[in-house]
XYZ file of C-alpha atoms in Angstrom:
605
model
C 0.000 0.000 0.000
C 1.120 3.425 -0.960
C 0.775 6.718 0.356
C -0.931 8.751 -1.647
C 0.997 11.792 -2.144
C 4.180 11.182 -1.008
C 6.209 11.203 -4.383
C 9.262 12.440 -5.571
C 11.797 15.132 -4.185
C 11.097 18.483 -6.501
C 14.478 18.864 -7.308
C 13.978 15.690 -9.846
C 12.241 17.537 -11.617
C 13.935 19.394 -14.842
C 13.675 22.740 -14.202
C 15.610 23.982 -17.241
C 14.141 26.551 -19.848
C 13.436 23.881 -22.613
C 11.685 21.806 -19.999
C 9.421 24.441 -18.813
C 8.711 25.272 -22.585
C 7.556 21.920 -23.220
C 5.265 22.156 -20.211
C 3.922 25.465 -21.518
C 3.253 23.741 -24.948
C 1.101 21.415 -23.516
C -0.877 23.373 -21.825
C -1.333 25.796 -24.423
C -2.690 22.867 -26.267
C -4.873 21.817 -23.782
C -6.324 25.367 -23.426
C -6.957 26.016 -27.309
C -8.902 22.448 -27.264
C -10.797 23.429 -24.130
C -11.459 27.265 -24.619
C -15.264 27.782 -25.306
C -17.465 29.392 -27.630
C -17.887 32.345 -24.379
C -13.901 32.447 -23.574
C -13.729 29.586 -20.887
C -10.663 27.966 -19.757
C -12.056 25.742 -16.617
C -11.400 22.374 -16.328
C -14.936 20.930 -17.364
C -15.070 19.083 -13.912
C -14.143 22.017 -12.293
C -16.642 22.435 -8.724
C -14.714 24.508 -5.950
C -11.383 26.040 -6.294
C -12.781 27.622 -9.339
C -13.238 31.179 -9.101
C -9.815 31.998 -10.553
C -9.090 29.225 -12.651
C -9.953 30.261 -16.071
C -7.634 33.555 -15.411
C -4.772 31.696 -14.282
C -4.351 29.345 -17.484
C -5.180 32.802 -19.262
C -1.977 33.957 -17.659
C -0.210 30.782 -18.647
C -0.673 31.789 -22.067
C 0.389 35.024 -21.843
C 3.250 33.926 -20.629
C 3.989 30.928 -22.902
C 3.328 33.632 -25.898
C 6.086 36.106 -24.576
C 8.317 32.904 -25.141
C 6.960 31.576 -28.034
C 5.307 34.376 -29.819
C 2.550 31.176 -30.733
C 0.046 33.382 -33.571
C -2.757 31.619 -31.822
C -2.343 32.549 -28.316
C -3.317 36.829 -28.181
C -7.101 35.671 -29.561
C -7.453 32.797 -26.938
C -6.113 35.334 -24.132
C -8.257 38.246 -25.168
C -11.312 35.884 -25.386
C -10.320 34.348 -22.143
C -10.135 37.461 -20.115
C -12.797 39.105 -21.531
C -14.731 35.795 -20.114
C -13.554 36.499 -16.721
C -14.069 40.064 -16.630
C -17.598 39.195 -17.821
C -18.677 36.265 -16.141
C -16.474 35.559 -13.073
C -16.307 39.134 -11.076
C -19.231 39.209 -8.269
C -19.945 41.933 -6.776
C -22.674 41.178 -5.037
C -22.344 39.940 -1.154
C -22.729 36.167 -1.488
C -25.221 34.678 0.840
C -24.481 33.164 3.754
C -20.597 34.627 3.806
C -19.552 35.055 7.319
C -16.524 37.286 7.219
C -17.779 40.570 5.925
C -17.624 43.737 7.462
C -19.102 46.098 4.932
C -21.974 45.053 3.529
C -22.813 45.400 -0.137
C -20.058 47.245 -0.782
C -20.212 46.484 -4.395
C -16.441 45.391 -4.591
C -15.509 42.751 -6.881
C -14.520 39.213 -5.515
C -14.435 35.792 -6.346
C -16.138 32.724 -5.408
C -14.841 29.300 -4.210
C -17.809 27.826 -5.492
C -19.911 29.619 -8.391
C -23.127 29.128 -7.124
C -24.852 31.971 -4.608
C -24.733 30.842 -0.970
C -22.828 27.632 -2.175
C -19.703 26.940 0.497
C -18.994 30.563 0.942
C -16.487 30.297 3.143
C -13.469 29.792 0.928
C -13.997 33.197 -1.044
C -11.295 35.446 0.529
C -8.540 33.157 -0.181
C -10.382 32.292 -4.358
C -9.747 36.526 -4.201
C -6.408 36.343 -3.469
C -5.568 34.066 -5.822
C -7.867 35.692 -8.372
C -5.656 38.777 -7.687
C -2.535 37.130 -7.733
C -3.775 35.789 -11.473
C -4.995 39.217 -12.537
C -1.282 40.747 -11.533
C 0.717 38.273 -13.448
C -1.893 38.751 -16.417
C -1.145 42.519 -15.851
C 2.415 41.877 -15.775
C 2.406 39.590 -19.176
C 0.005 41.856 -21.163
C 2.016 43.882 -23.417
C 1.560 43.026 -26.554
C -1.924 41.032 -26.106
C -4.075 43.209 -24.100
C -5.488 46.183 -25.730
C -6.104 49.459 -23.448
C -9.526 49.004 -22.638
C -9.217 45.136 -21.596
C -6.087 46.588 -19.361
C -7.975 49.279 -17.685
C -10.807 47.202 -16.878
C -8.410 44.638 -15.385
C -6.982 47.064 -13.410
C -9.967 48.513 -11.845
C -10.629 44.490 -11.044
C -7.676 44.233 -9.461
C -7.821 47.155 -7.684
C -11.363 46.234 -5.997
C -10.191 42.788 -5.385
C -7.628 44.464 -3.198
C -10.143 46.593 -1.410
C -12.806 44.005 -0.725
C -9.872 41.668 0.742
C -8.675 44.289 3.086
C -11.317 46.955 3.461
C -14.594 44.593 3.476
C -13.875 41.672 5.130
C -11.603 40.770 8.356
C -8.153 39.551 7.185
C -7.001 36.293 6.862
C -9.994 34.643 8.531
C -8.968 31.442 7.964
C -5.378 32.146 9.881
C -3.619 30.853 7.431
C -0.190 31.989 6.856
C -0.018 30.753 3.007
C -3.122 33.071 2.225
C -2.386 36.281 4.155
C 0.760 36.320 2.732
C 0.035 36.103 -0.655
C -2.450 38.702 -0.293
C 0.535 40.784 0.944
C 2.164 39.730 -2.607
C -1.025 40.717 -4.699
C -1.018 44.472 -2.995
C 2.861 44.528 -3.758
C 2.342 43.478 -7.149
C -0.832 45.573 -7.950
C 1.449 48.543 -7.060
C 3.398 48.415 -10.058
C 0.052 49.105 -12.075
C -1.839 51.913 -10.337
C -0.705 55.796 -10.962
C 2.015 56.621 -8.453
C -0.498 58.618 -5.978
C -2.439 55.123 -5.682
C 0.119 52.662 -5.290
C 2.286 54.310 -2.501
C -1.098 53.581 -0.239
C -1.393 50.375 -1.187
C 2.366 49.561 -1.007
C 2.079 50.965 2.834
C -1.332 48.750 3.641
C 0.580 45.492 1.680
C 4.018 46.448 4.216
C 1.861 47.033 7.435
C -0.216 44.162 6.660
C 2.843 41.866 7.344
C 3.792 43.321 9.999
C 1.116 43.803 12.105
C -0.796 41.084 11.500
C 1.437 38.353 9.926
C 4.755 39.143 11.680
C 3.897 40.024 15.155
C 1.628 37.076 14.619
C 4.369 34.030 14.442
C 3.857 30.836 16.297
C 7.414 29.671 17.959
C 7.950 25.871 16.910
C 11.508 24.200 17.712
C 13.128 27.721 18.360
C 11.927 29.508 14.773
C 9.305 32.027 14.681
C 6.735 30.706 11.936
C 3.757 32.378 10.307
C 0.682 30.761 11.645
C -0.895 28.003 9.270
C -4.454 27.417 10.077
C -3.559 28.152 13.719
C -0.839 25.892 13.933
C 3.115 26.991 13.532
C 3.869 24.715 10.319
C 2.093 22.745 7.519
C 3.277 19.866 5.529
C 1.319 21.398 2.854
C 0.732 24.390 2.775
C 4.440 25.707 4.951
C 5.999 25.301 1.731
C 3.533 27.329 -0.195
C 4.349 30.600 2.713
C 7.878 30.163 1.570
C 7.029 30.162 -1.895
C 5.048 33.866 -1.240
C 7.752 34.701 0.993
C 10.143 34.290 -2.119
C 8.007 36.129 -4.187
C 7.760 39.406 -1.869
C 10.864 39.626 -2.029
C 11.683 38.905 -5.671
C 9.651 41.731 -6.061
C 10.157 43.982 -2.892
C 13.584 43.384 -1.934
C 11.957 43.771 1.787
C 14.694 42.381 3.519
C 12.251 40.946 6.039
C 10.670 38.799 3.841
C 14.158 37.420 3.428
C 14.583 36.929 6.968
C 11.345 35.466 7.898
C 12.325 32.666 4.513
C 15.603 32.041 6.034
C 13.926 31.077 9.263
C 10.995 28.931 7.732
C 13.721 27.267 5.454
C 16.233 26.398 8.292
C 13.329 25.337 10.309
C 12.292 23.063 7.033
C 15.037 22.066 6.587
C 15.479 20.448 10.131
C 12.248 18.675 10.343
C 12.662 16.967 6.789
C 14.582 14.007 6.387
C 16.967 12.790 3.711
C 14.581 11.333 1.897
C 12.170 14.435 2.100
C 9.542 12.962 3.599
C 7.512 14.982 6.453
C 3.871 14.744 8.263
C 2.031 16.635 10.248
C 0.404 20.680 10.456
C -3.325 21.464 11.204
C -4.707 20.512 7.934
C -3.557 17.874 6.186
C -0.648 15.260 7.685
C 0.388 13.969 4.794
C -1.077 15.863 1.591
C 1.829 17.593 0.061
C 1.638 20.317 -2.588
C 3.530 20.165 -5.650
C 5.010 23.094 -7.670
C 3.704 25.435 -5.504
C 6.340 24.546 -3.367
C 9.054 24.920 -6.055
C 10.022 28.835 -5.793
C 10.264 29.020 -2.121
C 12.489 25.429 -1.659
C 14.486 26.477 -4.494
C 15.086 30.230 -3.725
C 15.947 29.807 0.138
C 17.840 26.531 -0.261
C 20.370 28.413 -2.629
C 19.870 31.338 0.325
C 20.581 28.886 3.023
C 22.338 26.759 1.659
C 20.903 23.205 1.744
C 18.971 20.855 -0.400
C 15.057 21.623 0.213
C 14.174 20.451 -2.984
C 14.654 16.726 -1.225
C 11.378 17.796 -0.116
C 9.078 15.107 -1.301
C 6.083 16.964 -3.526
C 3.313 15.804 -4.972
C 4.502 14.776 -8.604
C 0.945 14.371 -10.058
C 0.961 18.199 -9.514
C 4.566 19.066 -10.293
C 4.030 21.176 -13.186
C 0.710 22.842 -12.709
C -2.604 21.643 -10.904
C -4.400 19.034 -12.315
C -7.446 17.153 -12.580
C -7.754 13.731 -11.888
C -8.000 12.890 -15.213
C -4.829 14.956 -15.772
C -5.901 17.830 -17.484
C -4.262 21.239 -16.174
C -6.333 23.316 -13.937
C -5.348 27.305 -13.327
C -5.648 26.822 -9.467
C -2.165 28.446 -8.494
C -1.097 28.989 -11.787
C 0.885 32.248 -10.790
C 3.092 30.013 -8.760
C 4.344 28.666 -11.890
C 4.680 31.670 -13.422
C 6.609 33.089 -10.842
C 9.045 29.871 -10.950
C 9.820 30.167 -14.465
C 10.561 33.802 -13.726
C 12.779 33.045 -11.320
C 15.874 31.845 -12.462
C 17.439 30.765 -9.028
C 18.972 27.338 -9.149
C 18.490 24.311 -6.966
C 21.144 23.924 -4.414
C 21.813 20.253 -3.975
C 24.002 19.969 -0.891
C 23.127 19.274 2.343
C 24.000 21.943 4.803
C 27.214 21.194 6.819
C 26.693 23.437 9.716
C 24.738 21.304 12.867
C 21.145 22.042 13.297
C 19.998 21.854 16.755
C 16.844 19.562 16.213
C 18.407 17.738 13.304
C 20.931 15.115 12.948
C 22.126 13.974 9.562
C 24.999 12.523 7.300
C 24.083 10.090 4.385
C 21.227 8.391 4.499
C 20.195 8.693 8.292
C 18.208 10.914 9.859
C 16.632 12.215 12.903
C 14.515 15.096 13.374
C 13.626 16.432 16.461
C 10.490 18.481 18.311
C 10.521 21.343 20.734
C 11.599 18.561 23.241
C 14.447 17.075 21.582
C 12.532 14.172 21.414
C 12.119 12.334 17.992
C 9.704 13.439 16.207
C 11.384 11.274 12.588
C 13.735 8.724 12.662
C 15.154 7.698 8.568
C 17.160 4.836 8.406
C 17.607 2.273 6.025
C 15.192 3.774 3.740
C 12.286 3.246 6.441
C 10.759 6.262 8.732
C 9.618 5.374 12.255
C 7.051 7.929 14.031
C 7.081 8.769 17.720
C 5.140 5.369 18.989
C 2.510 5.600 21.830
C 1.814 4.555 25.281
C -1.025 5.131 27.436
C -1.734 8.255 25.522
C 1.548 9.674 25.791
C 3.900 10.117 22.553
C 7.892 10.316 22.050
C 10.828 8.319 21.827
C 12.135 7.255 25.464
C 12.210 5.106 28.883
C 8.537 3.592 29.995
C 8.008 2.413 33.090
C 4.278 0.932 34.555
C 2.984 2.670 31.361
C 4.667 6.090 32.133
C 6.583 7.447 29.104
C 10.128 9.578 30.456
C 10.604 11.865 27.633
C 9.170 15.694 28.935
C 11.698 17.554 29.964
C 11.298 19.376 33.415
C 14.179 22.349 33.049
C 16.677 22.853 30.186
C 17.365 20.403 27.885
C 21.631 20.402 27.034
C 22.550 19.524 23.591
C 25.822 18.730 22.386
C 26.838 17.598 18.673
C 29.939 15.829 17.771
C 31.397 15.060 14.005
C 34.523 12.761 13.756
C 35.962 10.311 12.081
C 33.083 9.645 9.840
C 30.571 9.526 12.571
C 28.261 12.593 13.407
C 26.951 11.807 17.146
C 24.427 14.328 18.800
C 23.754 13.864 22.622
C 20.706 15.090 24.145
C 20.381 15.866 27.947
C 17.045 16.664 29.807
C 15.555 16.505 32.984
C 12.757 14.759 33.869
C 10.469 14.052 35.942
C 8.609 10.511 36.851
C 5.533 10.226 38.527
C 7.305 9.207 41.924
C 8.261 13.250 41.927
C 11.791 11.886 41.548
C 14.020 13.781 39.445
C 16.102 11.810 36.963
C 18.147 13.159 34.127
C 17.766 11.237 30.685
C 21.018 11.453 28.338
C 19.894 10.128 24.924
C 23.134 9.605 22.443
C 22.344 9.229 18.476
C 25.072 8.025 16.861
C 25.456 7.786 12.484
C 28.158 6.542 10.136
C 25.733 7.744 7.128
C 23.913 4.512 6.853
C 22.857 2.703 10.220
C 21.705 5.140 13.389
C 23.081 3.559 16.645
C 20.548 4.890 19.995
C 22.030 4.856 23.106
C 19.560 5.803 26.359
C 20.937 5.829 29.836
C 18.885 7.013 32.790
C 19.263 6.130 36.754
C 18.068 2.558 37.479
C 14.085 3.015 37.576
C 13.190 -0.415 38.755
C 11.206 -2.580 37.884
C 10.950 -3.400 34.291
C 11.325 -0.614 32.376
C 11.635 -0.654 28.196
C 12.794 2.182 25.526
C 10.154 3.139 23.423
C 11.668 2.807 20.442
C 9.395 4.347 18.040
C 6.600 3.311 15.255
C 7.628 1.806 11.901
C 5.060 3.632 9.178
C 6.655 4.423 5.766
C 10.206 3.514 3.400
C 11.048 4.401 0.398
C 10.218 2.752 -2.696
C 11.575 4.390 -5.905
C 9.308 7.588 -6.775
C 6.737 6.433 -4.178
C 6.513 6.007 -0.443
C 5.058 2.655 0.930
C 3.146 1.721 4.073
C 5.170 -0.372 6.490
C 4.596 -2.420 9.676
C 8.157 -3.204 10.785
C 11.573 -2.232 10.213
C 15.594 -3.024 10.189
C 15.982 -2.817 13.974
C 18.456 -4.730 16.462
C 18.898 -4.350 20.581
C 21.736 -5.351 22.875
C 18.760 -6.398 25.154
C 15.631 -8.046 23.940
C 13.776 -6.973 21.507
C 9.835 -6.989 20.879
C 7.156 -5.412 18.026
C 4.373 -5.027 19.822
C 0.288 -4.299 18.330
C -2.076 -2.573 19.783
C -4.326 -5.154 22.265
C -7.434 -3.093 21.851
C -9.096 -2.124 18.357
C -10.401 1.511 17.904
C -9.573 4.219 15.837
C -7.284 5.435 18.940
C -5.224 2.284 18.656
C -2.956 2.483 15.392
C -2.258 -1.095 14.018
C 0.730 -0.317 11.377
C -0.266 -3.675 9.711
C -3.941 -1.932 9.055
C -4.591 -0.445 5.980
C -4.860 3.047 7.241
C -2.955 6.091 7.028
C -1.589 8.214 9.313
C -3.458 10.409 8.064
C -6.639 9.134 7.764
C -6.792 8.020 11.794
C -5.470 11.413 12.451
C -8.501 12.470 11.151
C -10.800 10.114 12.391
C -9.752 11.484 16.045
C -9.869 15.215 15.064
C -12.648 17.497 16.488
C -13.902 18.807 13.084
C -14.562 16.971 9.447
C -11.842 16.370 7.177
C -10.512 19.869 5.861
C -11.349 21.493 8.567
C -10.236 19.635 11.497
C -6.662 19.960 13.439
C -5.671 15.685 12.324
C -2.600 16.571 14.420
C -4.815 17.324 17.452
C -6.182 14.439 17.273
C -3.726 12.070 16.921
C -2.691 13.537 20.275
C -5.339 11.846 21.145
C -3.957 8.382 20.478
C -3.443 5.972 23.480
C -1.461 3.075 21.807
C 0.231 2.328 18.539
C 2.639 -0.461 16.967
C 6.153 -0.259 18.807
C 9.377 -1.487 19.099
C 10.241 -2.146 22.811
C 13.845 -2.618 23.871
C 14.546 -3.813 27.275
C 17.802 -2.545 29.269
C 21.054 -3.618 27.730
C 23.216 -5.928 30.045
C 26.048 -5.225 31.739
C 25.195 -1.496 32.536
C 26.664 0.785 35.237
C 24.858 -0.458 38.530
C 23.533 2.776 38.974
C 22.059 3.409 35.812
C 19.942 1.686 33.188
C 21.044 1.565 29.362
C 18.808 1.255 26.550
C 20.929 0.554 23.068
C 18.877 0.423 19.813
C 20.279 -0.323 16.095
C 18.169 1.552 13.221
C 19.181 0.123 9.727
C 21.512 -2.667 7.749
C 24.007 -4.652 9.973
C 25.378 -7.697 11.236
C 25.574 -9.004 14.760
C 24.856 -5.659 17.007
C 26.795 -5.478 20.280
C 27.416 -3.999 23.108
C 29.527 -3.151 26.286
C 30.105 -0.620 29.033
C 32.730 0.540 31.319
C 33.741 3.490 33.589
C 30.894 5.529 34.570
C 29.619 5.371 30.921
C 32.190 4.503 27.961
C 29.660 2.760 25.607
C 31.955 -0.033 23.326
C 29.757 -0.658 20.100
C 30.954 -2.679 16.499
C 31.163 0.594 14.985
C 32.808 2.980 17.443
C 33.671 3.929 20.991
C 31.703 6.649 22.790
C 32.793 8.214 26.472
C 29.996 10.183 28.169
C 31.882 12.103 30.202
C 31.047 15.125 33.361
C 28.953 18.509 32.463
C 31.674 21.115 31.705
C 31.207 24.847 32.967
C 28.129 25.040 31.054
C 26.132 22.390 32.136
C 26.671 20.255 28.553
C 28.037 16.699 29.103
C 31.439 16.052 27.969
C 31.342 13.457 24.786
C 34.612 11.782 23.025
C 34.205 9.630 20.191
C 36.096 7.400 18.299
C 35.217 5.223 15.521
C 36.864 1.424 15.718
């Protein structure tokens, strides 16, 4: 069983000017074979999403004839926009809208749905993309628009500006991706009203991001993020803010846009994994979009300096959106405008430096949360979630169903790189339910290819186990596959355990269900609207590996010592207060220097 949208890294995809040519050509041959008698360019199964999507393959062509200079293409786009100006600008209220606060204001807008009083609630974002597809149209006109057409467009534009900040509350979906690229519309409009206009609207596109995007951020594993849907990131749509982020300041120079990119990107950067794939956000935990992503991985990776484009996309909608029958749909069409623009290219490298809540070399990986707990483990080609126990989450030491992983002060981190290995040591604090206070030192430990886990705590007692986390996904080719187990070894016994109970807050990795899908099924609200990673927060058990203590620990301690990945025989041995002897390298865990951070020496065998 596949996942459904976890594909290919973007950076596979040929980004060259004679590939995005070819993918012009084809659409402008779809579009001439679709374009109606009236001017339409909407994909004839076209239902919501639709409000702007005859405009944006409108501005595909324009664009595809500045390259080509195609004989066919000024008719179509003349016909086409004189279709939208005609039959896809409301301006009256539509019924049933709940975010308006001027009413019948008689400003143009566009609908998520065409029919009156038909799922309203998606119209401010269908007008910012309708005004994102009217700038790029007014950007690519020359040539193909005659004065009247462009002045008419304008004056569009213009309302669709006003009714998205003037008549309605802003951004009432909080999400990041929208406001943002509302703040890119205004910027772009600019350019195409009279000087005494577009200084205002410059000013209300500037203070817009700062007042109530900026000063807005959600922290999330020490970045400052722009909310998405009331949550700090989104496998989906985060990408897509970077992408706008890109584009304001492509077009701005804002230095703060820059900034706030360089900070989503590092942050991206550290949660994905080698093989680019990444779950969770308040929307969807593992839909992924496609080239919308493109301009924002591409332009900050070469501005940070690290591969983003690993980022696993959804390939069916690499190019442009699509139907399901594959025919091209102008929902986001600007972004690939704006890509082809932009001739920024990928940067293919990982990043050297060491990232706080990442740990990487080859093909290993580990990212890590706000805790500096695990939030994805890659190795081997396979990814392993944080498992769960008794409704509690994480990679750690369980005892009598209590999970030790929360840290209760300051959690120490110290990274090491030698000799081929790169070793990252994690200390934190916590706290049991006996009120005791025990400090957890968790070393992770890579040669590029196999991820070594060492966990030593003070002796608990009884019969404590490391939760070792929950095989869900590898790597197959293009695609990503469903998994119930893994390449994992222990220098104490070893167990894959199944949920007892059945339930859709019991995971089963051997069921044919989706992360995503029981995230869902224990969210608050319906699909699309619910928070799925709330609710799988509300998961009590899952599949798990469960390693029990190593042998021939320190007395006063207990030592957990997990294998991710290919190998032979796995073993271990102690000595000293904690010198850790393993087939692939020494490791001394030594006394906290002057700064509270263990002391760590290792040496490969």
């Amino acid at each position: 069983m596949h996942l459904p949208r976890q594909l290919g890294p973007l950076h596979d995809l040929p980004s060259t000017p004679e590939a995005y040519d070819a993918v012009l050509a084809d659409v402008v041959e779809q579009a001439l074979a679709r374009l109606t008698p009236e001017g339409n360019l909407e994909h004839p199964d076209a239902d919501d999403d639709i409000g702007d999507t005859s405009l944006g393959v409108t501005s595909l062509l324009a664009l595809a004839w500045q390259r080509s200079k195609d004989p066919r293409l000024p008719e179509a786009v003349r016909r086409s926009l004189a279709f939208h100006l005609r039959e896809r600008v409301y301006t009256e209220d539509n019924p049933g809208y709940p975010n308006l606060t001027v009413r019948n204001s008689g400003l143009p807008y566009a609908r998520y749905v065409l029919a009156a009083g038909a799922h309203p609630i998606g119209d401010w974002p269908s007008t910012v993309w309708a005004l994102l597809q009217t700038v790029n149209v007014l950007d690519l006109a020359d040539g193909l628009v005659d004065e009247g057409q462009r002045a008419e467009l304008v004056e569009v534009g213009r309302g669709y500006w006003r009714w998205l900040t003037e008549a309605t509350f802003f951004n009432p979906q909080e999400a990041g991706n929208q406001a943002i690229g509302c703040v890119v519309g205004g910027l772009m409009l600019a350019r195409h009203l009279p000087s005494e206009e577009a200084e205002p609207v410059r000013e209300r596109a500037f203070a817009l991001y700062t007042d109530r995007i900026r000063a807005h951020r959600v922290s999330d594993r020490g970045a400052l993020l722009p909310p998405e849907h009331g949550g700090a990131y989104d496998n989906n749509y985060g990408p897509i803010s970077l992408s706008f982020l890109a584009q304001a300041h492509r077009i701005s120079g804002a230095e703060m846009f820059a900034e706030d990119g360089d900070a989503l990107a590092r942050y991206l950067d550290a949660r994905l994994p080698n093989g680019g794939f990444d779950n969770g956000g308040p929307r969807y935990s593992e839909q992924h979009s496609g080239f919308e992503s493109v301009l924002g991985l591409r332009y900050f990776g070469a501005r940070i300096g690290s591969d983003l484009g690993r980022y696993r996309g959804d390939t069916n909608w690499g190019r442009h959106a699509v139907k399901p029958d594959g025919g091209v749909d102008g929902h986001f069409a600007w972004m690939l405008v704006w890509q082809i623009q932009d001739t920024t290219p990928w940067h293919r490298d990982p990043a050297t430096a060491p990232a706080r809540h990442q740990l990487r070399a080859g093909s290993v990986s580990v990212a890590f949360d706000h805790r500096m707990t695990p939030s994805l483990v890659e190795a081997g080609g396979t990814y392993y979630l944080p498992a769960a126990v008794n409704r509690q989450h994480g990679f750690g030491p369980v005892l009598d169903g209590f999970l030790y992983c929360r840290p209760m002060g300051e959690v120490r981190v110290r990274d090491v790189h030698t000799d081929g290995l790169t070793a990252k040591l994690v200390s934190k604090p916590v706290v049991g339910r006996d009120h005791v206070l025990r400090h957890v030192r968790s070393l992770y430990v890579t040669d590029g290819t196999r991820l070594w886990v060492t966990v030593a705590v003070e002796r608990l007692g009884g019969t404590p186990y490391l939760l070792a986390g929950l095989p869900y996904a590898a790597d197959v080719g293009d695609r990503v596959r469903r998994v119930a187990e893994g390449e994992v070894a222990a220098a104490g016994a070893l167990r894959l355990t199944h949920p007892a109970r059945q339930g859709v807050d019991h995971f089963d990795a051997r069921a044919e269900l989706t992360q995503e899908q029981a995230a869902f099924a224990l969210a608050a609200d319906p699909r699309g609207y619910g928070n799925p990673d709330e609710g799988w927060r509300h998961l009590v058990t899952s599949t798990a590996y469960e390693a029990e203590p190593a042998p021939g620990a320190p007395e006063h301690l207990q030592v957990f010592a997990v294998r991710y990945g290919p190998g032979a025989d796995f073993t271990v041995s102690f000595e000293g207060d904690l010198t850790v002897h393993t087939e692939a390298f020494t490791v001394a865990i030594g006394p906290e220097e002057a700064h509270g951070v263990p002391e760590l020496a290792l040496t490969a065998c």
